[in-house]
Amino acid sequence: MGDRLETRLLQLSAPEAAGLVRGGQRGVERECLRITPDGRLAQTPHPRALGSALTNTWITTDYSEALLEFVTPPQSWNWQTIQFLCDIHQFTMERIGDELLWPLSMPCRIKSDAEVPIAYYGTSNIGRMKTIYRRGLGNRYGSIMQAISGVHYNYSLPDDFWPLYRELERDKAGLQDFRSAAYLSAVRNVRRLDWLLLYLFGASPALCKSFVQGRESGLDELDSATLYGPWATSLRMSDLGYRNDAQANLVVSANSLDEYVRDLSAATRLPRAEYARIGVKVDGEYRQLNANQLQIENEFYSTIRPKRVIEPGERPTAALRRGGVQYIELRALDISPSDPVGLNQRQLRFLEVFLIYCLLLDSPPIAIAEQECIDRNHGLVARRGREPGLQLLRGAGSVSLQTWGIAICKEMVAVARLLDPDGKQGHVEAVRHHARAIEDPSQTPSAALIAELRDRQQSLANYGLDLARCTREYFLSLGTDLNQHREALVAEARESLLRQAQIEAGDVLDFDEYLTRYLA
C-alpha cells in the first residue's frame, strides 16, 4: 500500500474523522430497449403513460424512442436506490402493453439503422435540439451502435467530508477548487483502473451477427446467429462498441478542471471535414447540430465524467466553470442480465469503495504515454480480459491482470472498512466477493453468460428474449402494494406532460436563433 494512501486511511479512521466518509449520495441511470414480444426493436412512440421524455425526472429516453432511461434520485443508502429502480421498472412494465424490456447491453435483431427510431422530444426548441443531436449521432456513428445500453453510477461524498479532508491534506485552496481537484484526482485513477470494472462487471462477451452487419469483428461464431469473444468481458466497451475510431484521437485531459473544460470545449468548436461532408442544414432539415468534432459536450464518451447539475439552458462545461465538480459519473458498467433491474446492491457497494479508493490513492498527472497504456489495457480487457496469463501495462513494465487486480482489492478492503467498520453494511464482503472472480475468471458475468448460452444451446437473441419474458413476469407479479413510489411516479408522469406543454408554449425564439445562442 502506498504511503499516502495508508496515511489518509489512518487519518480518516481517527475518532474525529470516522464516519465523515460515509453518507455519500448515489444514483443510477439504467438504459434498456423496449422490444416487441418476438424480440424486435419496438417501433412505437415513447408511451404517453410514462409521461414526457423531455421533462420526466425519472423516466426518459436516450438515443432512440425505444431506448428507455430510468434515473433514480440521489439516495443515502444502496437499498433505497435499488428499491426506487425496481419501482420504476414495475411502473413501466404495467404501462407498455405487451412489450418487453431487453435485459442485455448489446442489442439484437436489428437489421439496419433505419429500424432504430430517433427519440422525439416535442416541438420546443430544446426538444428539437435534443432530437437533432441524436440524428447527428446516427449520421456520424450509425444508429445501431447508439442502441447499446448500459448503467451509469453517480456518486458524491458528503459535504461535511470536504473541509476535514482539505485540512488533513494541508491544502490552502478554496473549498470549491479543492473539491474539484480531488474529484479530478479520482477521475484520473478511474481511467487508470477502469479495466478492473470491465473484468468484474462486463456482461457483453457476445453479440448478434446483425450488430456487426458483415464488418470484420475478430470474433468467433458461437452459433449461426451469435458471435463471441472466447475471453471477452465487455464488447460494449470495446472497439466494436463505444471505443470507436471516430474519437480515438480525441484527448480530454483530466489533469485539472481547467484542462478538462478547455479540451472538451475545444472539441465542440473544432471543425471536422468528414462531418462537414454530412452537412448541417440541408434543404431546410438539420442533419446534425454542427460539423465540429463534438456537436456538444455529451458526445464525448468516457468511462468517467466529472459532473455538476446544470441550470436551464446551461452547457455542462459552463456549469463546471460556475460551481466546480459536484459529483462523478461512472459509465463503464454493462447491464447485469442476472439482476431484474440491471445491477444489485453488492455491486453498488463495490463501486462506492472503488471510487473512494481512487480518490484517496495518489494520482499524478496523466501524460500522453501513460494515456496510451491506459487505452491499451482497456482494449485488452474488453476483448481478452479472461485470457489466462493476460499481461497489462503498468509503469515501465507489465503485470498480470490477476496479480494487479488482487493487489487493488486488498487495498480496497482497507477503504471498505472506513465505510463498514463493523462489517454489517456489506462493503468489505462486496470487495472480497468480487476479488474471488479475479482468482477464478469463471465467476465473472461474462464467463457465466457464455456458459449459459452453451448449456441452453441458445442464440443470444433467444436467450435475451426468454430472460425478458421472465423479467416481465417478475415485475408484474410483485403487486402494486409493494411499489413505494407509485403515487410519485404517477404524478410525475402527469405533471411532466404539463411541463412540456408549458415549455413549448413559452418559446419566443425561432429555432435557428435558439441554436446559435446555445452553441455560442
Coordinates of C-alpha atoms in Angstrom, one line a residue:
M1 CA 0.0 0.0 0.0
G2 CA 1.4 3.4 -0.9
D3 CA 2.5 5.7 1.9
R4 CA 0.0 8.4 1.2
L5 CA -3.0 6.0 0.9
E6 CA -2.0 4.4 4.2
T7 CA -1.7 7.8 5.9
R8 CA -5.0 9.0 4.6
L9 CA -6.8 5.9 5.8
L10 CA -5.3 6.3 9.2
Q11 CA -6.3 9.9 9.4
L12 CA -9.9 9.2 8.2
S13 CA -10.3 6.4 10.7
A14 CA -9.4 8.6 13.6
P15 CA -12.3 9.3 16.0
E16 CA -12.8 12.9 14.9
A17 CA -13.0 11.9 11.3
A18 CA -14.7 8.5 11.5
G19 CA -18.0 8.5 9.7
L20 CA -17.4 11.6 7.5
V21 CA -16.6 9.4 4.5
R22 CA -19.9 7.7 5.0
G23 CA -23.2 9.2 4.0
G24 CA -22.4 9.7 0.3
Q25 CA -25.1 10.2 -2.2
R26 CA -25.6 7.8 -5.1
G27 CA -27.9 7.5 -8.1
V28 CA -28.2 5.2 -11.0
E29 CA -29.2 5.7 -14.7
R30 CA -30.2 2.4 -16.3
E31 CA -30.8 2.2 -20.1
C32 CA -32.9 -0.6 -21.7
L33 CA -34.6 -1.1 -25.0
R34 CA -38.3 -1.7 -25.5
I35 CA -38.8 -4.7 -27.7
T36 CA -41.8 -6.5 -29.2
P37 CA -43.0 -9.9 -27.9
D38 CA -41.0 -11.6 -30.7
G39 CA -37.8 -9.7 -29.8
R40 CA -37.7 -6.9 -32.4
L41 CA -37.0 -3.3 -31.5
A42 CA -40.2 -1.6 -30.7
Q43 CA -41.3 1.0 -33.3
T44 CA -43.9 2.6 -31.2
P45 CA -43.6 6.1 -29.8
H46 CA -42.5 6.6 -26.2
P47 CA -45.6 5.6 -24.2
R48 CA -47.6 8.7 -23.1
A49 CA -48.5 6.8 -19.9
L50 CA -44.8 7.2 -18.9
G51 CA -45.0 11.0 -19.2
S52 CA -42.8 13.3 -21.2
A53 CA -39.4 12.0 -22.2
L54 CA -38.3 15.7 -22.2
T55 CA -39.3 16.6 -18.7
N56 CA -40.0 13.5 -16.6
T57 CA -37.3 13.4 -13.9
W58 CA -37.1 9.6 -13.6
I59 CA -38.2 8.1 -16.9
T60 CA -36.8 9.5 -20.1
T61 CA -35.2 8.2 -23.3
D62 CA -31.6 8.1 -24.6
Y63 CA -30.8 7.9 -28.3
S64 CA -34.0 6.1 -29.5
E65 CA -37.7 6.3 -28.9
A66 CA -37.3 2.7 -27.9
L67 CA -34.3 3.3 -25.6
L68 CA -35.7 4.0 -22.1
E69 CA -33.6 5.5 -19.4
F70 CA -34.5 5.1 -15.8
V71 CA -33.0 7.7 -13.4
T72 CA -33.0 7.4 -9.6
P73 CA -32.7 10.5 -7.4
P74 CA -29.7 10.9 -5.1
Q75 CA -30.0 8.5 -2.2
S76 CA -28.1 7.8 1.0
W77 CA -28.5 4.1 1.0
N78 CA -28.0 1.5 -1.6
W79 CA -31.2 -0.4 -0.8
Q80 CA -33.1 2.9 -1.5
T81 CA -31.5 3.1 -4.9
I82 CA -32.4 -0.5 -5.8
Q83 CA -36.0 0.0 -4.4
F84 CA -36.6 3.1 -6.5
L85 CA -35.2 1.4 -9.6
C86 CA -37.4 -1.6 -9.0
D87 CA -40.4 0.6 -8.6
I88 CA -39.7 2.4 -11.9
H89 CA -39.4 -0.9 -13.7
Q90 CA -42.7 -2.2 -12.3
F91 CA -44.4 1.1 -13.1
T92 CA -43.1 1.0 -16.7
M93 CA -43.9 -2.7 -17.2
E94 CA -47.5 -2.1 -16.4
R95 CA -47.7 0.7 -19.0
I96 CA -46.1 -0.7 -22.1
G97 CA -48.7 -3.2 -23.1
D98 CA -47.2 -6.5 -24.4
E99 CA -43.8 -5.0 -25.0
L100 CA -40.8 -6.2 -23.1
L101 CA -37.5 -4.7 -21.8
W102 CA -34.4 -6.1 -23.4
P103 CA -32.1 -7.4 -20.5
L104 CA -28.7 -7.1 -22.2
S105 CA -26.3 -4.3 -23.1
M106 CA -25.8 -5.4 -26.8
P107 CA -29.0 -5.1 -29.0
C108 CA -30.3 -7.9 -31.1
R109 CA -32.3 -8.5 -34.2
I110 CA -31.8 -5.0 -35.7
K111 CA -31.4 -5.3 -39.5
S112 CA -30.5 -1.7 -40.3
D113 CA -30.1 1.8 -38.9
A114 CA -33.5 2.6 -40.2
E115 CA -35.1 0.3 -37.6
V116 CA -33.8 2.5 -34.8
P117 CA -36.3 5.3 -34.3
I118 CA -34.6 8.5 -33.1
A119 CA -36.0 9.9 -29.9
Y120 CA -38.6 12.7 -30.2
Y121 CA -39.0 15.3 -27.6
G122 CA -41.8 17.5 -28.9
T123 CA -41.8 20.8 -30.8
S124 CA -40.0 23.1 -28.3
N125 CA -36.5 24.5 -29.2
I126 CA -34.8 22.3 -26.5
G127 CA -36.8 19.3 -27.6
R128 CA -35.9 19.8 -31.3
M129 CA -32.2 20.3 -30.3
K130 CA -32.1 17.0 -28.4
T131 CA -33.6 15.2 -31.4
I132 CA -31.2 16.8 -33.9
Y133 CA -28.3 16.0 -31.7
R134 CA -29.3 12.3 -31.8
R135 CA -29.8 12.5 -35.6
G136 CA -26.2 13.7 -35.8
L137 CA -25.0 10.8 -33.7
G138 CA -26.7 8.4 -36.1
N139 CA -25.2 10.1 -39.1
R140 CA -21.7 10.0 -37.5
Y141 CA -21.6 6.6 -35.8
G142 CA -24.6 4.7 -37.0
S143 CA -27.9 4.2 -35.2
I144 CA -27.4 0.6 -34.3
M145 CA -24.4 1.4 -32.3
Q146 CA -26.4 4.0 -30.4
A147 CA -28.9 1.3 -29.3
I148 CA -26.3 -0.2 -27.0
S149 CA -27.4 0.0 -23.3
G150 CA -25.5 0.4 -20.1
V151 CA -25.7 1.5 -16.5
H152 CA -24.3 4.8 -15.1
Y153 CA -23.4 5.2 -11.4
N154 CA -23.4 8.7 -10.0
Y155 CA -21.7 9.4 -6.7
S156 CA -20.7 12.2 -4.4
L157 CA -19.1 12.3 -1.0
P158 CA -20.9 14.1 1.9
D159 CA -20.4 17.9 2.1
D160 CA -19.0 17.6 5.6
F161 CA -16.2 15.4 4.3
W162 CA -14.5 18.1 2.3
P163 CA -13.4 20.7 4.9
L164 CA -11.9 17.9 7.0
Y165 CA -10.2 16.3 4.1
R166 CA -8.8 19.6 2.9
E167 CA -7.4 20.1 6.5
L168 CA -5.9 16.7 6.5
E169 CA -4.2 17.3 3.2
R170 CA -3.0 20.7 4.4
D171 CA -4.3 22.3 1.3
K172 CA -4.8 26.1 1.1
A173 CA -7.1 26.2 -1.9
G174 CA -10.7 27.3 -1.6
L175 CA -13.1 24.6 -0.8
Q176 CA -14.7 24.5 -4.3
D177 CA -11.3 24.3 -6.0
F178 CA -10.0 21.7 -3.6
R179 CA -13.1 19.5 -4.1
S180 CA -12.9 19.8 -7.8
A181 CA -9.2 18.9 -7.8
A182 CA -9.9 15.9 -5.6
Y183 CA -12.6 14.6 -7.8
L184 CA -10.4 15.1 -10.9
S185 CA -7.8 13.0 -9.0
A186 CA -10.3 10.3 -8.7
V187 CA -11.2 10.6 -12.4
R188 CA -7.6 10.0 -13.4
N189 CA -7.3 6.9 -11.2
V190 CA -10.6 5.6 -12.6
R191 CA -9.2 6.0 -16.1
R192 CA -6.1 4.1 -15.0
L193 CA -8.1 1.3 -13.4
D194 CA -11.3 1.0 -15.3
W195 CA -10.1 -2.2 -16.8
L196 CA -10.9 -3.8 -13.4
L197 CA -14.6 -2.8 -13.8
L198 CA -14.7 -4.3 -17.3
Y199 CA -13.3 -7.5 -16.0
L200 CA -15.6 -7.8 -12.9
F201 CA -18.8 -6.4 -14.4
G202 CA -18.5 -6.8 -18.1
A203 CA -21.5 -8.9 -19.3
S204 CA -21.3 -8.4 -23.1
P205 CA -18.9 -11.1 -24.4
A206 CA -21.2 -11.9 -27.2
L207 CA -23.4 -10.1 -29.8
C208 CA -25.8 -10.8 -32.6
K209 CA -24.4 -11.1 -36.1
S210 CA -26.8 -8.4 -37.1
F211 CA -24.9 -5.9 -35.0
V212 CA -21.7 -6.0 -37.0
Q213 CA -23.6 -6.2 -40.3
G214 CA -20.8 -8.0 -42.2
R215 CA -17.9 -5.9 -40.8
E216 CA -14.8 -7.8 -39.7
S217 CA -15.2 -8.3 -36.0
G218 CA -12.4 -10.6 -35.0
L219 CA -15.0 -12.7 -33.1
D220 CA -15.7 -16.4 -33.2
E221 CA -19.0 -18.0 -34.1
L222 CA -21.0 -19.4 -31.2
D223 CA -23.9 -20.4 -33.4
S224 CA -25.5 -19.3 -36.7
A225 CA -26.8 -16.0 -35.2
T226 CA -24.2 -15.2 -32.4
L227 CA -20.6 -14.1 -32.4
Y228 CA -18.5 -14.0 -29.2
G229 CA -15.0 -13.4 -27.9
P230 CA -13.8 -16.5 -26.1
W231 CA -12.1 -14.4 -23.4
A232 CA -14.1 -11.2 -23.9
T233 CA -15.7 -9.3 -21.0
S234 CA -17.4 -6.2 -22.4
L235 CA -17.7 -5.9 -26.2
R236 CA -19.9 -2.9 -25.4
M237 CA -16.8 -1.1 -24.1
S238 CA -14.5 -2.4 -26.9
D239 CA -13.7 -1.1 -30.4
L240 CA -16.9 -2.7 -31.6
G241 CA -18.9 -0.5 -29.2
Y242 CA -18.2 2.8 -27.7
R243 CA -14.4 2.7 -28.2
N244 CA -14.7 3.6 -31.9
D245 CA -12.2 5.1 -34.3
A246 CA -14.1 8.4 -34.6
Q247 CA -13.0 9.5 -31.1
A248 CA -9.7 7.5 -30.9
N249 CA -7.6 10.6 -31.2
L250 CA -9.7 12.9 -29.0
V251 CA -7.7 13.6 -25.8
V252 CA -9.6 15.4 -23.0
S253 CA -7.2 15.9 -20.1
A254 CA -8.3 15.2 -16.5
N255 CA -5.1 16.7 -15.0
S256 CA -7.1 19.7 -13.8
L257 CA -10.6 21.1 -14.1
D258 CA -9.3 23.9 -16.3
E259 CA -7.7 21.5 -18.7
Y260 CA -10.8 19.2 -18.8
V261 CA -13.1 22.2 -19.6
R262 CA -10.5 23.6 -22.1
D263 CA -10.2 20.4 -24.1
L264 CA -13.8 19.5 -24.0
S265 CA -14.8 23.0 -25.1
A266 CA -12.2 23.0 -27.9
A267 CA -13.6 19.7 -29.3
T268 CA -17.1 21.3 -29.6
R269 CA -15.5 24.2 -31.7
L270 CA -13.1 22.3 -33.9
P271 CA -14.5 21.6 -37.4
R272 CA -14.1 18.1 -38.8
A273 CA -14.0 17.6 -42.5
E274 CA -15.8 14.2 -42.6
Y275 CA -18.7 15.7 -40.6
A276 CA -18.9 18.7 -42.8
R277 CA -19.5 16.3 -45.7
I278 CA -22.6 15.1 -43.9
G279 CA -23.9 18.6 -44.0
V280 CA -25.6 20.5 -41.1
K281 CA -28.8 22.0 -42.5
V282 CA -29.6 20.6 -45.9
D283 CA -32.8 21.5 -47.8
G284 CA -34.2 23.1 -44.6
E285 CA -33.6 19.9 -42.5
Y286 CA -30.9 19.6 -39.8
R287 CA -28.7 16.5 -40.1
Q288 CA -26.6 17.5 -37.0
L289 CA -26.2 20.4 -34.7
N290 CA -22.9 21.4 -36.3
A291 CA -19.9 19.8 -38.1
N292 CA -17.5 20.0 -35.2
Q293 CA -15.5 17.2 -33.6
L294 CA -18.2 17.1 -31.0
Q295 CA -21.7 18.6 -31.5
I296 CA -22.0 19.2 -27.8
E297 CA -20.1 18.0 -24.7
N298 CA -22.2 14.9 -24.1
E299 CA -21.0 13.4 -27.4
F300 CA -17.6 12.7 -25.7
Y301 CA -17.6 9.2 -24.5
S302 CA -15.6 8.5 -21.4
T303 CA -15.8 5.8 -18.7
I304 CA -15.9 8.5 -16.1
R305 CA -17.1 12.2 -16.1
P306 CA -16.8 15.0 -13.6
K307 CA -20.3 16.5 -13.4
R308 CA -22.4 19.3 -11.9
V309 CA -26.2 19.7 -12.1
I310 CA -26.8 22.2 -14.9
E311 CA -29.2 25.1 -14.9
P312 CA -31.8 25.6 -17.7
G313 CA -30.0 26.4 -20.9
E314 CA -26.6 25.9 -19.4
R315 CA -23.8 23.8 -21.0
P316 CA -22.0 21.2 -19.0
T317 CA -18.7 22.9 -19.2
A318 CA -20.3 26.2 -18.2
A319 CA -21.7 24.5 -15.1
L320 CA -18.3 23.2 -14.2
R321 CA -16.8 26.6 -14.6
R322 CA -19.5 28.1 -12.4
G323 CA -19.6 25.8 -9.5
G324 CA -16.9 23.2 -9.8
V325 CA -17.3 19.4 -9.7
Q326 CA -20.3 18.3 -7.7
Y327 CA -20.3 14.5 -8.4
I328 CA -18.7 11.9 -10.6
E329 CA -20.5 9.7 -13.2
L330 CA -19.1 6.2 -13.8
R331 CA -20.2 4.9 -17.2
A332 CA -18.3 1.7 -17.6
L333 CA -21.0 -0.7 -16.4
D334 CA -22.8 -3.3 -18.6
I335 CA -26.3 -4.3 -17.7
S336 CA -26.3 -7.4 -15.4
P337 CA -28.6 -10.0 -17.0
S338 CA -28.9 -11.9 -13.7
D339 CA -30.5 -8.9 -12.0
P340 CA -34.0 -7.7 -12.9
V341 CA -33.0 -4.0 -12.6
G342 CA -29.7 -4.5 -14.3
L343 CA -27.4 -4.3 -11.2
N344 CA -27.5 -5.2 -7.4
Q345 CA -26.6 -3.8 -4.0
R346 CA -23.3 -5.8 -3.7
Q347 CA -22.2 -4.2 -7.0
L348 CA -23.2 -0.7 -5.7
R349 CA -21.2 -1.3 -2.5
F350 CA -18.1 -2.3 -4.5
L351 CA -18.4 0.8 -6.8
E352 CA -18.6 3.1 -3.8
V353 CA -15.5 1.6 -2.3
F354 CA -13.7 1.7 -5.7
L355 CA -14.5 5.4 -6.2
I356 CA -13.3 6.4 -2.7
Y357 CA -10.2 4.3 -3.2
C358 CA -9.5 6.1 -6.5
L359 CA -9.9 9.4 -4.6
L360 CA -7.5 8.6 -1.8
L361 CA -4.9 6.9 -4.0
D362 CA -2.1 9.1 -5.2
S363 CA -3.0 10.4 -8.7
P364 CA -0.2 12.1 -10.6
P365 CA -1.0 13.8 -13.9
I366 CA -1.5 11.5 -16.9
A367 CA 1.0 12.1 -19.7
I368 CA 0.4 11.1 -23.3
A369 CA 2.5 7.9 -23.0
E370 CA 0.5 6.8 -19.9
Q371 CA -2.8 7.5 -21.7
E372 CA -1.7 5.2 -24.5
C373 CA -1.0 2.4 -21.9
I374 CA -4.4 3.1 -20.3
D375 CA -6.2 2.8 -23.7
R376 CA -4.3 -0.4 -24.5
N377 CA -5.2 -2.0 -21.1
H378 CA -8.8 -1.0 -21.6
G379 CA -9.0 -2.6 -25.1
L380 CA -7.2 -5.7 -24.0
V381 CA -9.5 -6.4 -21.0
A382 CA -12.7 -5.6 -23.0
R383 CA -11.7 -8.1 -25.7
R384 CA -9.5 -10.6 -23.8
G385 CA -9.9 -10.0 -20.1
R386 CA -10.4 -13.6 -19.1
E387 CA -7.5 -14.9 -21.1
P388 CA -5.1 -16.9 -18.9
G389 CA -1.9 -15.0 -18.0
L390 CA -3.1 -11.8 -19.7
Q391 CA -0.5 -9.1 -19.1
L392 CA -1.3 -5.4 -18.7
L393 CA 1.0 -2.5 -19.0
R394 CA 2.0 -0.8 -15.7
G395 CA 4.7 1.8 -15.4
A396 CA 7.7 0.8 -17.5
G397 CA 6.8 -2.9 -17.4
S398 CA 3.9 -5.3 -17.4
V399 CA 2.0 -7.3 -14.8
S400 CA -0.6 -10.0 -14.9
L401 CA -4.2 -8.9 -14.6
Q402 CA -4.7 -11.3 -11.7
T403 CA -1.7 -10.0 -9.8
W404 CA -2.6 -6.4 -10.2
G405 CA -6.4 -6.9 -9.6
I406 CA -5.8 -8.9 -6.4
A407 CA -3.4 -6.2 -5.1
I408 CA -6.1 -3.5 -5.8
C409 CA -8.8 -5.4 -4.0
K410 CA -6.5 -6.0 -0.9
E411 CA -6.1 -2.2 -0.7
M412 CA -9.8 -1.7 -1.3
V413 CA -10.6 -3.8 1.8
A414 CA -9.0 -1.2 4.0
V415 CA -11.1 1.5 2.3
A416 CA -14.2 -0.6 2.7
R417 CA -13.6 -0.7 6.5
L418 CA -13.9 3.1 6.6
L419 CA -17.5 2.6 5.3
D420 CA -18.2 -0.6 7.1
P421 CA -16.2 -0.7 10.4
D422 CA -18.4 -3.4 12.0
G423 CA -18.8 -5.4 8.8
K424 CA -22.6 -5.2 8.8
Q425 CA -23.1 -2.9 5.8
G426 CA -21.6 -5.4 3.3
H427 CA -18.8 -3.2 1.8
V428 CA -16.0 -5.5 3.0
E429 CA -17.9 -8.6 1.9
A430 CA -18.6 -7.0 -1.5
V431 CA -14.9 -6.4 -2.2
R432 CA -13.9 -9.8 -1.1
H433 CA -16.7 -11.4 -3.1
H434 CA -15.7 -9.7 -6.4
A435 CA -12.0 -10.4 -5.7
R436 CA -12.7 -14.1 -5.9
A437 CA -13.7 -13.6 -9.6
I438 CA -10.2 -12.2 -10.2
E439 CA -8.7 -15.5 -9.0
D440 CA -11.4 -17.6 -10.8
P441 CA -12.5 -16.0 -14.1
S442 CA -15.3 -18.5 -14.4
Q443 CA -17.1 -16.4 -11.7
T444 CA -17.3 -13.3 -13.9
P445 CA -20.6 -12.3 -15.5
S446 CA -19.1 -12.6 -19.0
A447 CA -18.0 -16.2 -18.4
A448 CA -21.3 -17.1 -16.8
L449 CA -23.2 -15.7 -19.9
I450 CA -21.2 -17.7 -22.4
A451 CA -21.6 -20.9 -20.2
E452 CA -25.3 -20.3 -20.1
L453 CA -25.7 -19.9 -23.8
R454 CA -23.8 -23.1 -24.4
D455 CA -25.8 -25.0 -21.7
R456 CA -29.1 -23.9 -23.1
Q457 CA -27.8 -24.2 -26.8
Q458 CA -29.5 -20.9 -27.4
S459 CA -28.6 -17.9 -29.6
L460 CA -28.0 -14.6 -27.7
A461 CA -31.3 -13.3 -29.2
N462 CA -33.4 -16.2 -28.0
Y463 CA -31.7 -16.2 -24.6
G464 CA -32.3 -12.5 -24.2
L465 CA -36.0 -12.8 -25.2
D466 CA -36.6 -15.6 -22.7
L467 CA -35.0 -13.6 -20.0
A468 CA -37.0 -10.5 -21.0
R469 CA -40.2 -12.6 -20.6
C470 CA -39.2 -13.8 -17.2
T471 CA -38.3 -10.3 -16.1
R472 CA -41.8 -9.1 -17.2
E473 CA -43.5 -11.8 -15.2
Y474 CA -41.4 -11.0 -12.2
F475 CA -42.3 -7.3 -12.1
L476 CA -46.0 -7.9 -12.9
S477 CA -46.2 -10.4 -10.1
L478 CA -44.9 -8.1 -7.4
G479 CA -48.2 -6.5 -6.7
T480 CA -48.9 -2.7 -6.6
D481 CA -48.8 -2.5 -2.8
L482 CA -45.0 -3.2 -2.9
N483 CA -44.4 -0.1 -5.1
Q484 CA -43.3 2.5 -2.6
H485 CA -43.1 5.3 -5.2
R486 CA -46.2 4.6 -7.2
E487 CA -48.0 7.8 -6.4
A488 CA -45.0 9.9 -7.1
L489 CA -44.4 8.1 -10.4
V490 CA -48.0 8.6 -11.5
A491 CA -47.9 12.3 -10.5
E492 CA -44.5 12.9 -12.2
A493 CA -45.8 11.3 -15.5
R494 CA -48.8 13.5 -15.5
E495 CA -47.0 16.7 -14.5
S496 CA -44.2 16.2 -16.9
L497 CA -46.6 16.4 -19.8
L498 CA -47.9 19.7 -18.5
R499 CA -44.3 21.0 -18.1
Q500 CA -43.5 20.0 -21.7
A501 CA -46.6 21.9 -22.9
Q502 CA -45.6 25.0 -20.9
I503 CA -42.1 24.9 -22.4
E504 CA -43.5 24.6 -26.0
A505 CA -45.9 27.5 -25.3
G506 CA -43.2 29.6 -23.8
D507 CA -40.7 29.6 -26.7
V508 CA -40.1 33.1 -28.2
L509 CA -37.1 32.5 -30.4
D510 CA -37.1 30.7 -33.7
F511 CA -35.0 27.5 -33.6
D512 CA -32.1 28.8 -35.7
E513 CA -31.6 31.7 -33.3
Y514 CA -32.0 29.5 -30.3
L515 CA -29.4 27.0 -31.5
T516 CA -27.0 29.8 -32.4
R517 CA -27.2 31.2 -28.9
Y518 CA -26.9 27.9 -27.2
L519 CA -23.8 26.9 -29.2
A520 CA -22.2 30.3 -28.6

